[in-house]
Amino acid sequence: MSEPVENSNNLFILRSASPRRKQVLNDLGLRFQVAPSCIDESELPSETALQYLERMVHSKIQSELYSEFTSIACDTIVVFQNKILHKPEDEKDALRILSLLSGKRHFVHSGAVLLKPSRKPDFFYETTEIQFKDWNESEILSYIQATKPFDKAGSYGIQDKNSPVKEWRGSYMNVMGFPLRSFLLRIEDWKEFLKD
């Protein structure tokens, strides 16, 4: 990312390297710069999934370098039977995760913190319920080899060709990693960054 410009009134910071989140802000017509956060994403003992999600986005938004700028940090977690399924380490791990989810329901939570100078961080999140197709190992391996979903929580993308998602209840964009409906409700906090 280039250095922030001096006029903070014209700069919105996305604290994420996700191409999907970047595309959402582009589609909304925002002027923004990308400044990814690098944090420890380890879970804490006895921490619930939503507590973990809130802690992650608050950790991502904290930065003295960008404290004078309006910014947003996001995180997405896939939860099955109250356990978080993180990004896969490799193909074997992706196979394990997708086999676990095959034919079953799980939840996707996407959370965000919107931070404006001199204001408290505004945390919000959305939840989508997902039903997976009932896939065999061959179908799962074909999907993994075709899409290489190693940067995605739960080892899949709802937008992928031949996605394992059979149906969903809630927001499609939320599963892509951005709680869009909740963000749109906060338009007064970011409309100044819309392109002319």
Coordinates of N, CA, C and O in Angstrom, one line a residue:
M1 N 0.8 -1.2 0.0 CA 0.0 0.0 0.0 C 0.9 1.2 0.0 O 1.9 1.3 0.6
S2 N 0.4 2.3 -0.7 CA 1.2 3.6 -0.7 C 0.9 4.2 0.7 O 0.0 3.9 1.4
E3 N 1.8 5.2 1.0 CA 1.6 5.9 2.3 C 0.3 6.7 2.3 O -0.1 7.2 1.3
P4 N -0.4 6.8 3.4 CA -1.6 7.5 3.5 C -1.4 9.0 3.1 O -0.4 9.6 3.4
V5 N -2.3 9.5 2.4 CA -2.3 11.0 2.1 C -2.6 11.8 3.3 O -3.2 11.3 4.3
E6 N -2.2 13.1 3.2 CA -2.4 13.9 4.4 C -3.9 14.2 4.7 O -4.3 14.4 5.9
N7 N -4.7 14.3 3.7 CA -6.1 14.7 3.9 C -6.9 13.4 4.2 O -7.3 12.7 3.4
S8 N -7.0 13.2 5.5 CA -7.7 12.0 6.0 C -9.2 12.0 5.7 O -9.8 10.9 5.7
N9 N -9.8 13.1 5.4 CA -11.2 13.2 5.0 C -11.5 12.5 3.7 O -12.7 12.1 3.5
N10 N -10.5 12.2 2.9 CA -10.7 11.6 1.6 C -10.2 10.2 1.5 O -10.1 9.6 0.4
L11 N -9.8 9.6 2.7 CA -9.2 8.3 2.6 C -9.9 7.3 3.5 O -10.1 7.6 4.7
F12 N -10.3 6.2 3.0 CA -10.9 5.1 3.7 C -9.9 3.9 3.6 O -9.4 3.6 2.5
I13 N -9.6 3.3 4.7 CA -8.6 2.2 4.8 C -9.3 0.9 5.0 O -10.1 0.7 5.9
L14 N -9.0 -0.1 4.1 CA -9.4 -1.5 4.2 C -8.3 -2.3 4.8 O -7.2 -2.4 4.2
R15 N -8.5 -2.7 6.1 CA -7.4 -3.5 6.8 C -7.5 -4.9 6.5 O -7.6 -5.8 7.3
S16 N -7.5 -5.3 5.2 CA -7.6 -6.7 4.7 C -7.0 -6.8 3.4 O -7.1 -5.9 2.5
A17 N -6.4 -8.0 3.1 CA -5.8 -8.2 1.8 C -6.8 -9.0 0.9 O -6.5 -9.4 -0.2
S18 N -8.0 -9.3 1.5 CA -8.9 -10.2 0.7 C -9.4 -9.6 -0.6 O -9.9 -8.4 -0.6
P19 N -9.2 -10.3 -1.7 CA -9.7 -9.7 -3.0 C -11.2 -9.6 -3.0 O -11.7 -8.7 -3.7
R20 N -11.9 -10.4 -2.3 CA -13.3 -10.4 -2.3 C -13.8 -9.1 -1.5 O -14.8 -8.4 -2.0
R21 N -13.2 -8.7 -0.4 CA -13.6 -7.5 0.3 C -13.2 -6.3 -0.5 O -14.0 -5.3 -0.6
K22 N -12.1 -6.3 -1.2 CA -11.7 -5.2 -2.0 C -12.7 -5.0 -3.1 O -13.1 -3.9 -3.5
Q23 N -13.2 -6.1 -3.7 CA -14.2 -6.1 -4.8 C -15.5 -5.4 -4.3 O -16.1 -4.7 -5.0
V24 N -15.9 -5.8 -3.1 CA -17.1 -5.2 -2.5 C -17.0 -3.7 -2.4 O -17.9 -3.0 -2.9
L25 N -15.9 -3.2 -1.9 CA -15.7 -1.7 -1.8 C -15.6 -1.1 -3.2 O -16.1 0.0 -3.3
N26 N -15.0 -1.7 -4.1 CA -14.9 -1.2 -5.5 C -16.3 -1.1 -6.1 O -16.7 -0.1 -6.7
D27 N -17.1 -2.2 -5.9 CA -18.5 -2.2 -6.4 C -19.4 -1.1 -5.8 O -20.3 -0.6 -6.5
L28 N -19.1 -0.8 -4.5 CA -19.9 0.3 -3.9 C -19.4 1.7 -4.3 O -20.1 2.6 -4.1
G29 N -18.3 1.7 -5.0 CA -17.8 3.0 -5.5 C -17.0 3.8 -4.5 O -17.0 5.1 -4.5
L30 N -16.4 3.2 -3.5 CA -15.6 3.9 -2.5 C -14.2 4.2 -3.0 O -13.6 3.4 -3.7
R31 N -13.7 5.3 -2.5 CA -12.3 5.6 -2.6 C -11.6 5.0 -1.4 O -11.9 5.4 -0.3
F32 N -10.6 4.1 -1.6 CA -10.0 3.5 -0.5 C -8.6 3.0 -0.8 O -8.2 2.9 -2.0
Q33 N -7.9 2.7 0.2 CA -6.6 2.1 0.1 C -6.5 0.8 1.0 O -7.3 0.7 2.0
V34 N -5.7 -0.1 0.6 CA -5.6 -1.4 1.3 C -4.3 -1.4 2.2 O -3.2 -1.1 1.7
A35 N -4.6 -1.7 3.4 CA -3.4 -1.9 4.4 C -3.7 -3.1 5.3 O -4.3 -3.0 6.3
P36 N -3.3 -4.3 4.8 CA -3.6 -5.5 5.5 C -3.0 -5.5 6.9 O -2.0 -4.9 7.2
S37 N -3.7 -6.2 7.8 CA -3.2 -6.4 9.2 C -2.6 -7.7 9.3 O -3.0 -8.7 8.7
C38 N -1.5 -7.8 10.2 CA -0.9 -9.1 10.4 C -1.0 -9.4 11.9 O -0.4 -8.7 12.7
I39 N -1.8 -10.3 12.3 CA -2.1 -10.6 13.8 C -2.0 -12.1 14.0 O -2.0 -12.9 13.1
D40 N -1.9 -12.4 15.3 CA -1.9 -13.8 15.8 C -3.4 -14.2 15.8 O -4.2 -13.6 16.5
E41 N -3.7 -15.2 15.0 CA -5.1 -15.6 14.9 C -5.4 -16.9 15.7 O -6.4 -17.6 15.5
S42 N -4.6 -17.2 16.7 CA -4.8 -18.3 17.6 C -6.0 -18.1 18.4 O -6.3 -17.0 18.9
E43 N -6.8 -19.2 18.7 CA -7.9 -19.2 19.6 C -7.5 -19.2 21.0 O -6.4 -19.8 21.3
L44 N -8.3 -18.6 21.9 CA -8.0 -18.6 23.3 C -8.8 -19.7 24.0 O -9.9 -20.0 23.5
P45 N -8.4 -20.3 25.1 CA -9.2 -21.3 25.8 C -10.5 -20.8 26.2 O -10.6 -19.6 26.7
S46 N -11.6 -21.6 26.1 CA -12.9 -21.2 26.5 C -13.5 -20.1 25.8 O -14.6 -19.5 26.2
E47 N -12.9 -19.7 24.7 CA -13.5 -18.5 23.9 C -14.5 -19.1 22.9 O -14.3 -20.1 22.2
T48 N -15.7 -18.4 22.9 CA -16.7 -18.8 21.9 C -16.4 -18.3 20.5 O -15.5 -17.5 20.4
A49 N -17.0 -18.8 19.5 CA -16.8 -18.4 18.2 C -17.0 -17.0 17.9 O -16.1 -16.3 17.3
L50 N -18.1 -16.4 18.5 CA -18.3 -15.0 18.3 C -17.4 -14.1 19.1 O -17.0 -13.0 18.7
Q51 N -17.0 -14.6 20.2 CA -15.9 -13.8 21.0 C -14.6 -13.8 20.2 O -13.9 -12.8 20.2
Y52 N -14.3 -14.9 19.6 CA -13.1 -15.0 18.8 C -13.2 -14.0 17.6 O -12.3 -13.2 17.4
L53 N -14.3 -14.0 17.0 CA -14.5 -13.1 15.8 C -14.4 -11.7 16.2 O -13.7 -10.9 15.5
E54 N -15.0 -11.3 17.3 CA -14.9 -9.9 17.7 C -13.5 -9.5 18.1 O -13.0 -8.4 17.8
R55 N -12.8 -10.4 18.8 CA -11.4 -10.1 19.1 C -10.5 -10.0 17.9 O -9.6 -9.1 17.9
M56 N -10.7 -10.8 16.9 CA -9.9 -10.7 15.7 C -10.1 -9.4 15.0 O -9.1 -8.8 14.6
V57 N -11.3 -9.0 14.8 CA -11.5 -7.7 14.0 C -11.0 -6.5 14.8 O -10.5 -5.5 14.3
H58 N -11.2 -6.5 16.2 CA -10.7 -5.4 17.0 C -9.1 -5.4 16.9 O -8.5 -4.3 16.9
S59 N -8.5 -6.6 16.9 CA -7.1 -6.7 16.8 C -6.6 -6.1 15.4 O -5.6 -5.4 15.4
K60 N -7.3 -6.4 14.4 CA -6.9 -6.0 13.0 C -7.0 -4.5 12.9 O -6.3 -3.9 12.1
I61 N -8.0 -3.9 13.6 CA -8.2 -2.4 13.3 C -7.2 -1.6 14.1 O -7.1 -0.4 13.8
Q62 N -6.6 -2.1 15.2 CA -5.7 -1.3 16.0 C -4.4 -1.0 15.3 O -3.7 -1.9 14.9
S63 N -4.2 0.3 15.1 CA -2.9 0.7 14.5 C -2.8 2.2 14.7 O -3.6 3.0 14.3
E64 N -1.7 2.6 15.3 CA -1.4 4.0 15.5 C -1.2 4.7 14.2 O -1.5 5.9 14.0
L65 N -0.6 4.0 13.2 CA -0.3 4.6 11.9 C -1.6 5.0 11.2 O -1.6 6.0 10.5
Y66 N -2.7 4.3 11.5 CA -4.0 4.6 10.7 C -5.1 5.2 11.6 O -6.2 5.2 11.3
S67 N -4.7 5.6 12.8 CA -5.7 6.1 13.8 C -6.4 7.4 13.4 O -7.5 7.6 13.9
E68 N -5.8 8.1 12.5 CA -6.5 9.4 12.0 C -7.3 9.2 10.8 O -7.9 10.1 10.2
F69 N -7.5 7.9 10.4 CA -8.2 7.6 9.1 C -9.4 6.8 9.4 O -9.4 6.0 10.4
T70 N -10.5 6.9 8.7 CA -11.6 6.0 8.8 C -11.2 4.7 8.2 O -10.6 4.6 7.1
S71 N -11.4 3.6 8.9 CA -11.0 2.3 8.4 C -12.0 1.2 8.8 O -12.8 1.4 9.7
I72 N -11.8 0.1 8.1 CA -12.6 -1.1 8.4 C -11.8 -2.3 8.4 O -10.9 -2.5 7.6
A73 N -12.0 -3.2 9.4 CA -11.4 -4.5 9.4 C -12.4 -5.6 9.4 O -13.5 -5.4 10.0
C74 N -12.2 -6.7 8.8 CA -13.2 -7.7 8.7 C -12.5 -9.1 8.9 O -11.3 -9.3 8.8
D75 N -13.4 -10.0 9.3 CA -12.9 -11.4 9.5 C -14.1 -12.3 9.3 O -15.3 -11.9 9.5
T76 N -13.9 -13.5 8.8 CA -15.0 -14.5 8.5 C -14.6 -15.8 9.1 O -13.4 -16.3 9.0
I77 N -15.5 -16.4 9.8 CA -15.3 -17.7 10.4 C -16.4 -18.7 10.0 O -17.5 -18.3 9.8
V78 N -16.0 -19.9 9.8 CA -16.9 -21.0 9.5 C -17.0 -21.9 10.8 O -16.0 -22.3 11.3
V79 N -18.3 -22.1 11.2 CA -18.5 -22.8 12.5 C -19.4 -24.0 12.3 O -20.5 -23.9 11.8
F80 N -18.8 -25.1 12.8 CA -19.6 -26.4 12.7 C -19.5 -27.1 14.0 O -18.5 -27.3 14.6
Q81 N -20.7 -27.3 14.6 CA -20.9 -27.9 15.9 C -20.1 -27.1 17.0 O -19.3 -27.7 17.8
N82 N -20.2 -25.8 16.9 CA -19.6 -24.9 17.8 C -18.0 -24.8 17.7 O -17.4 -24.2 18.6
K83 N -17.5 -25.4 16.7 CA -16.0 -25.3 16.5 C -15.7 -24.5 15.2 O -16.4 -24.7 14.2
I84 N -14.7 -23.7 15.3 CA -14.2 -22.9 14.2 C -13.4 -23.8 13.2 O -12.5 -24.4 13.7
L85 N -13.8 -23.7 11.9 CA -13.0 -24.4 10.9 C -12.2 -23.3 10.2 O -12.7 -22.6 9.4
H86 N -10.9 -23.3 10.4 CA -10.0 -22.2 9.9 C -9.6 -22.5 8.4 O -10.1 -23.5 7.9
K87 N -8.8 -21.7 7.9 CA -8.3 -21.9 6.6 C -7.5 -23.2 6.6 O -6.7 -23.5 7.5
P88 N -7.6 -24.0 5.5 CA -6.8 -25.2 5.5 C -5.3 -25.0 5.3 O -4.9 -24.1 4.7
E89 N -4.6 -25.9 5.9 CA -3.1 -25.8 5.8 C -2.6 -26.3 4.5 O -1.6 -25.9 4.0
D90 N -3.3 -27.3 3.9 CA -2.9 -27.9 2.7 C -4.0 -28.7 2.1 O -5.2 -28.6 2.6
E91 N -3.8 -29.4 1.0 CA -4.8 -30.2 0.4 C -5.5 -31.2 1.3 O -6.7 -31.4 1.3
K92 N -4.6 -31.9 2.1 CA -5.1 -32.9 3.0 C -6.0 -32.3 4.0 O -7.1 -32.9 4.3
D93 N -5.7 -31.2 4.5 CA -6.5 -30.5 5.5 C -7.8 -30.0 4.9 O -8.9 -30.1 5.5
A94 N -7.8 -29.5 3.7 CA -9.0 -29.1 3.0 C -9.9 -30.3 2.8 O -11.1 -30.1 2.9
L95 N -9.4 -31.4 2.4 CA -10.2 -32.6 2.2 C -10.8 -33.0 3.5 O -12.0 -33.4 3.6
R96 N -10.1 -32.9 4.6 CA -10.7 -33.2 6.0 C -11.8 -32.3 6.3 O -12.9 -32.8 6.7
I97 N -11.6 -31.0 6.1 CA -12.7 -30.0 6.4 C -13.9 -30.2 5.5 O -15.1 -30.3 6.0
L98 N -13.7 -30.3 4.2 CA -14.9 -30.5 3.3 C -15.6 -31.8 3.5 O -16.8 -31.9 3.4
S99 N -14.9 -32.9 3.9 CA -15.5 -34.2 4.2 C -16.3 -34.1 5.4 O -17.4 -34.6 5.5
L100 N -15.9 -33.3 6.4 CA -16.6 -33.1 7.6 C -17.9 -32.3 7.4 O -18.9 -32.7 8.0
L101 N -17.9 -31.4 6.5 CA -19.1 -30.6 6.2 C -20.0 -31.2 5.2 O -21.2 -30.8 5.1
S102 N -19.6 -32.1 4.4 CA -20.4 -32.7 3.3 C -21.7 -33.2 3.8 O -21.8 -34.0 4.8
G103 N -22.8 -32.7 3.2 CA -24.1 -33.1 3.5 C -24.7 -32.5 4.7 O -25.8 -32.9 5.1
K104 N -24.0 -31.6 5.4 CA -24.4 -31.1 6.7 C -24.6 -29.6 6.6 O -24.2 -28.9 5.7
R105 N -25.1 -29.1 7.7 CA -25.4 -27.6 7.9 C -24.3 -27.0 8.8 O -23.8 -27.7 9.7
H106 N -23.9 -25.8 8.5 CA -23.0 -25.1 9.4 C -23.3 -23.6 9.3 O -24.2 -23.2 8.5
F107 N -22.6 -22.8 10.0 CA -22.8 -21.4 10.0 C -21.5 -20.6 9.6 O -20.4 -21.0 9.9
V108 N -21.8 -19.5 8.9 CA -20.7 -18.6 8.5 C -21.0 -17.2 9.2 O -22.1 -16.7 9.0
H109 N -20.0 -16.7 10.0 CA -20.2 -15.4 10.6 C -19.1 -14.5 10.0 O -17.9 -14.9 10.0
S110 N -19.5 -13.4 9.5 CA -18.6 -12.3 9.1 C -18.8 -11.1 10.0 O -19.9 -10.6 10.1
G111 N -17.7 -10.7 10.6 CA -17.7 -9.5 11.5 C -16.8 -8.4 11.0 O -15.9 -8.6 10.2
A112 N -17.1 -7.2 11.4 CA -16.3 -6.1 11.0 C -16.3 -5.0 12.1 O -17.2 -5.0 12.9
V113 N -15.2 -4.2 12.1 CA -15.2 -3.1 12.9 C -14.9 -1.9 12.0 O -14.0 -1.8 11.2
L114 N -15.8 -0.9 12.1 CA -15.7 0.4 11.4 C -15.2 1.4 12.4 O -15.8 1.6 13.5
L115 N -14.1 2.0 12.1 CA -13.5 3.0 13.0 C -13.3 4.3 12.4 O -12.7 4.5 11.3
K116 N -13.9 5.3 13.1 CA -13.7 6.7 12.6 C -12.9 7.4 13.7 O -13.0 7.1 14.9
P117 N -12.1 8.4 13.3 CA -11.2 9.1 14.2 C -12.1 9.7 15.4 O -13.2 10.2 15.2
S118 N -11.6 9.6 16.6 CA -12.2 10.2 17.8 C -13.5 9.5 18.1 O -14.3 10.1 18.9
R119 N -13.8 8.3 17.6 CA -15.0 7.6 18.0 C -14.7 6.2 18.4 O -13.6 5.6 18.0
K120 N -15.5 5.6 19.2 CA -15.3 4.2 19.6 C -15.5 3.3 18.4 O -16.3 3.5 17.5
P121 N -14.7 2.2 18.4 CA -14.9 1.2 17.3 C -16.3 0.6 17.2 O -16.9 0.3 18.3
D122 N -16.9 0.5 16.1 CA -18.2 0.0 15.9 C -18.2 -1.4 15.3 O -17.8 -1.6 14.2
F123 N -18.4 -2.4 16.2 CA -18.4 -3.8 15.8 C -19.8 -4.3 15.4 O -20.8 -4.0 16.0
F124 N -19.8 -5.0 14.3 CA -21.1 -5.6 13.8 C -20.8 -6.9 13.1 O -19.6 -7.1 12.6
Y125 N -21.8 -7.8 13.0 CA -21.5 -9.1 12.3 C -22.9 -9.6 11.8 O -23.9 -9.1 12.2
E126 N -22.8 -10.5 10.8 CA -23.9 -11.2 10.3 C -23.7 -12.7 10.3 O -22.5 -13.1 10.2
T127 N -24.7 -13.5 10.2 CA -24.7 -14.9 10.2 C -25.5 -15.5 9.1 O -26.6 -15.1 8.9
T128 N -24.9 -16.5 8.4 CA -25.6 -17.2 7.3 C -25.5 -18.7 7.6 O -24.4 -19.2 7.9
E129 N -26.6 -19.3 7.4 CA -26.7 -20.8 7.6 C -26.5 -21.5 6.2 O -27.1 -21.1 5.2
I130 N -25.6 -22.4 6.2 CA -25.2 -23.1 4.9 C -25.5 -24.6 5.0 O -25.3 -25.2 6.0
Q131 N -26.1 -25.1 3.9 CA -26.3 -26.5 3.7 C -25.4 -27.0 2.6 O -25.4 -26.4 1.5
F132 N -24.5 -27.9 2.9 CA -23.6 -28.5 1.9 C -24.3 -29.6 1.0 O -25.1 -30.3 1.5
K133 N -23.8 -29.7 -0.2 CA -24.1 -30.9 -1.0 C -23.5 -32.1 -0.3 O -22.5 -32.0 0.4
D134 N -24.0 -33.3 -0.6 CA -23.5 -34.5 -0.1 C -22.5 -35.0 -1.1 O -22.8 -35.7 -2.1
W135 N -21.2 -34.7 -0.9 CA -20.2 -35.0 -1.9 C -19.4 -36.2 -1.4 O -19.1 -36.4 -0.2
N136 N -18.9 -37.0 -2.4 CA -17.9 -38.1 -2.1 C -16.5 -37.5 -2.2 O -16.3 -36.4 -2.6
E137 N -15.6 -38.4 -1.8 CA -14.2 -37.9 -1.8 C -13.7 -37.5 -3.1 O -12.9 -36.5 -3.2
S138 N -14.0 -38.2 -4.2 CA -13.6 -37.8 -5.5 C -14.1 -36.4 -5.9 O -13.3 -35.6 -6.5
E139 N -15.3 -36.1 -5.6 CA -15.9 -34.8 -5.9 C -15.2 -33.7 -5.1 O -14.9 -32.6 -5.6
I140 N -14.9 -34.0 -3.9 CA -14.2 -33.0 -3.0 C -12.8 -32.7 -3.6 O -12.4 -31.6 -3.7
L141 N -12.1 -33.8 -3.9 CA -10.7 -33.6 -4.4 C -10.7 -32.8 -5.7 O -9.9 -32.0 -6.0
S142 N -11.7 -33.1 -6.6 CA -11.8 -32.4 -7.9 C -12.0 -30.9 -7.6 O -11.4 -30.0 -8.3
Y143 N -12.9 -30.6 -6.6 CA -13.2 -29.2 -6.3 C -11.9 -28.5 -5.8 O -11.5 -27.4 -6.2
I144 N -11.2 -29.2 -4.9 CA -10.0 -28.6 -4.3 C -8.9 -28.4 -5.3 O -8.3 -27.3 -5.4
Q145 N -8.7 -29.3 -6.2 CA -7.7 -29.2 -7.3 C -8.1 -28.1 -8.3 O -7.2 -27.4 -8.8
A146 N -9.4 -27.9 -8.5 CA -9.8 -26.8 -9.4 C -9.8 -25.4 -8.9 O -9.5 -24.5 -9.6
T147 N -10.1 -25.3 -7.6 CA -10.2 -24.0 -7.0 C -9.1 -23.6 -6.0 O -8.9 -22.4 -5.7
K148 N -8.4 -24.6 -5.5 CA -7.3 -24.3 -4.5 C -7.8 -23.3 -3.4 O -7.3 -22.2 -3.3
P149 N -8.8 -23.8 -2.6 CA -9.4 -22.8 -1.6 C -8.6 -22.7 -0.3 O -9.2 -22.7 0.7
F150 N -7.3 -22.5 -0.5 CA -6.4 -22.5 0.7 C -6.4 -21.2 1.5 O -5.9 -21.1 2.6
D151 N -7.0 -20.2 0.9 CA -7.1 -18.9 1.6 C -8.5 -18.6 2.1 O -8.8 -17.5 2.5
K152 N -9.3 -19.6 2.2 CA -10.7 -19.4 2.5 C -11.1 -20.2 3.8 O -10.8 -21.4 3.9
A153 N -11.7 -19.6 4.7 CA -12.2 -20.2 5.9 C -13.2 -21.4 5.5 O -14.0 -21.2 4.6
G154 N -13.0 -22.5 6.1 CA -13.9 -23.6 5.7 C -13.5 -24.3 4.5 O -14.2 -25.3 4.0
S155 N -12.5 -23.9 3.8 CA -11.9 -24.5 2.6 C -12.8 -24.4 1.3 O -12.8 -25.2 0.4
Y156 N -13.7 -23.4 1.3 CA -14.6 -23.2 0.1 C -15.0 -21.8 -0.1 O -14.9 -20.9 0.9
G157 N -15.5 -21.5 -1.3 CA -16.1 -20.2 -1.6 C -17.4 -20.4 -2.2 O -17.6 -21.2 -3.1
I158 N -18.4 -19.7 -1.6 CA -19.8 -19.8 -2.2 C -19.9 -19.4 -3.6 O -20.7 -19.9 -4.4
Q159 N -19.0 -18.5 -4.0 CA -19.0 -18.0 -5.4 C -18.2 -18.9 -6.4 O -18.3 -18.6 -7.6
D160 N -17.6 -19.9 -5.9 CA -16.8 -20.8 -6.8 C -17.7 -21.5 -7.8 O -18.8 -21.9 -7.4
K161 N -17.1 -21.8 -8.9 CA -17.8 -22.7 -9.9 C -17.8 -24.1 -9.3 O -16.9 -24.6 -8.7
N162 N -19.0 -24.7 -9.3 CA -19.2 -26.0 -8.7 C -19.0 -26.0 -7.2 O -18.4 -26.9 -6.6
S163 N -19.5 -24.9 -6.6 CA -19.3 -24.7 -5.1 C -20.0 -25.9 -4.4 O -21.0 -26.4 -4.9
P164 N -19.5 -26.3 -3.2 CA -20.2 -27.3 -2.4 C -21.5 -26.9 -1.8 O -22.2 -27.7 -1.2
V165 N -21.8 -25.6 -1.8 CA -23.0 -25.0 -1.2 C -24.2 -25.4 -2.0 O -24.4 -25.1 -3.1
K166 N -25.1 -26.1 -1.3 CA -26.4 -26.5 -1.9 C -27.4 -25.4 -1.7 O -28.2 -25.1 -2.7
E167 N -27.5 -24.8 -0.5 CA -28.5 -23.7 -0.3 C -28.0 -22.9 0.9 O -27.1 -23.4 1.7
W168 N -28.5 -21.7 1.1 CA -28.1 -20.9 2.2 C -29.3 -20.1 2.7 O -30.3 -19.8 2.0
R169 N -29.2 -19.7 4.0 CA -30.3 -18.9 4.6 C -29.6 -17.7 5.2 O -28.8 -17.8 6.2
G170 N -29.8 -16.5 4.6 CA -29.1 -15.3 5.1 C -28.5 -14.6 3.9 O -28.9 -14.7 2.8
S171 N -27.4 -13.9 4.2 CA -26.7 -13.1 3.2 C -25.6 -13.9 2.4 O -24.7 -14.5 3.0
Y172 N -25.7 -13.8 1.1 CA -24.7 -14.4 0.2 C -23.4 -13.7 0.4 O -22.3 -14.3 0.5
M173 N -23.4 -12.4 0.4 CA -22.2 -11.6 0.5 C -21.5 -11.8 1.9 O -20.3 -11.7 1.9
N174 N -22.3 -12.1 2.9 CA -21.7 -12.4 4.2 C -20.8 -13.7 4.1 O -19.7 -13.7 4.7
V175 N -21.2 -14.7 3.3 CA -20.4 -15.9 3.1 C -19.1 -15.5 2.3 O -18.1 -16.2 2.5
M176 N -19.2 -14.6 1.5 CA -18.0 -14.1 0.7 C -17.0 -13.3 1.6 O -15.9 -13.0 1.1
G177 N -17.5 -13.0 2.8 CA -16.5 -12.4 3.7 C -16.8 -11.0 4.1 O -15.9 -10.3 4.7
F178 N -18.0 -10.5 3.8 CA -18.3 -9.1 4.1 C -19.7 -8.9 4.6 O -20.7 -9.3 3.8
P179 N -20.0 -8.4 5.8 CA -21.3 -8.2 6.3 C -22.0 -7.0 5.6 O -22.1 -5.9 6.3
L180 N -22.3 -7.1 4.4 CA -22.7 -6.0 3.6 C -24.0 -5.3 4.1 O -24.0 -4.0 4.1
R181 N -25.0 -6.0 4.4 CA -26.2 -5.4 4.9 C -26.0 -4.5 6.1 O -26.5 -3.4 6.1
S182 N -25.2 -4.9 7.0 CA -24.9 -4.1 8.2 C -24.1 -2.9 7.8 O -24.2 -1.8 8.4
F183 N -23.2 -3.1 6.9 CA -22.3 -2.0 6.5 C -23.2 -0.9 5.8 O -23.0 0.3 6.0
L184 N -24.1 -1.3 5.0 CA -25.0 -0.4 4.3 C -25.8 0.4 5.2 O -26.2 1.6 5.0
L185 N -26.2 -0.2 6.3 CA -27.0 0.6 7.4 C -26.2 1.7 8.0 O -26.7 2.6 8.6
R186 N -24.9 1.6 7.8 CA -24.0 2.6 8.4 C -23.5 3.6 7.3 O -22.4 4.2 7.5
I187 N -24.2 3.8 6.3 CA -23.8 4.6 5.1 C -23.4 6.1 5.6 O -22.5 6.7 5.0
E188 N -24.0 6.6 6.6 CA -23.7 8.0 7.0 C -22.3 8.1 7.5 O -21.7 9.1 7.5
D189 N -21.7 6.9 7.9 CA -20.3 6.9 8.4 C -19.3 6.8 7.3 O -18.1 7.0 7.5
W190 N -19.7 6.4 6.1 CA -18.7 6.3 5.0 C -19.1 6.9 3.7 O -18.3 6.8 2.7
K191 N -20.3 7.5 3.6 CA -20.7 8.0 2.3 C -19.8 9.1 1.7 O -19.8 9.4 0.5
E192 N -19.1 9.8 2.6 CA -18.1 10.9 2.2 C -17.0 10.3 1.3 O -16.3 11.1 0.6
F193 N -16.8 9.0 1.4 CA -15.7 8.4 0.6 C -16.2 7.8 -0.7 O -15.4 7.2 -1.5
L194 N -17.4 8.0 -1.1 CA -17.9 7.6 -2.4 C -17.3 8.5 -3.5 O -17.2 9.7 -3.3
K195 N -17.0 7.8 -4.6 CA -16.5 8.6 -5.7 C -17.5 9.5 -6.3 O -18.7 9.2 -6.3
D196 N -17.1 10.6 -6.8 CA -18.0 11.6 -7.4 C -18.6 11.0 -8.7 O -18.0 10.3 -9.4

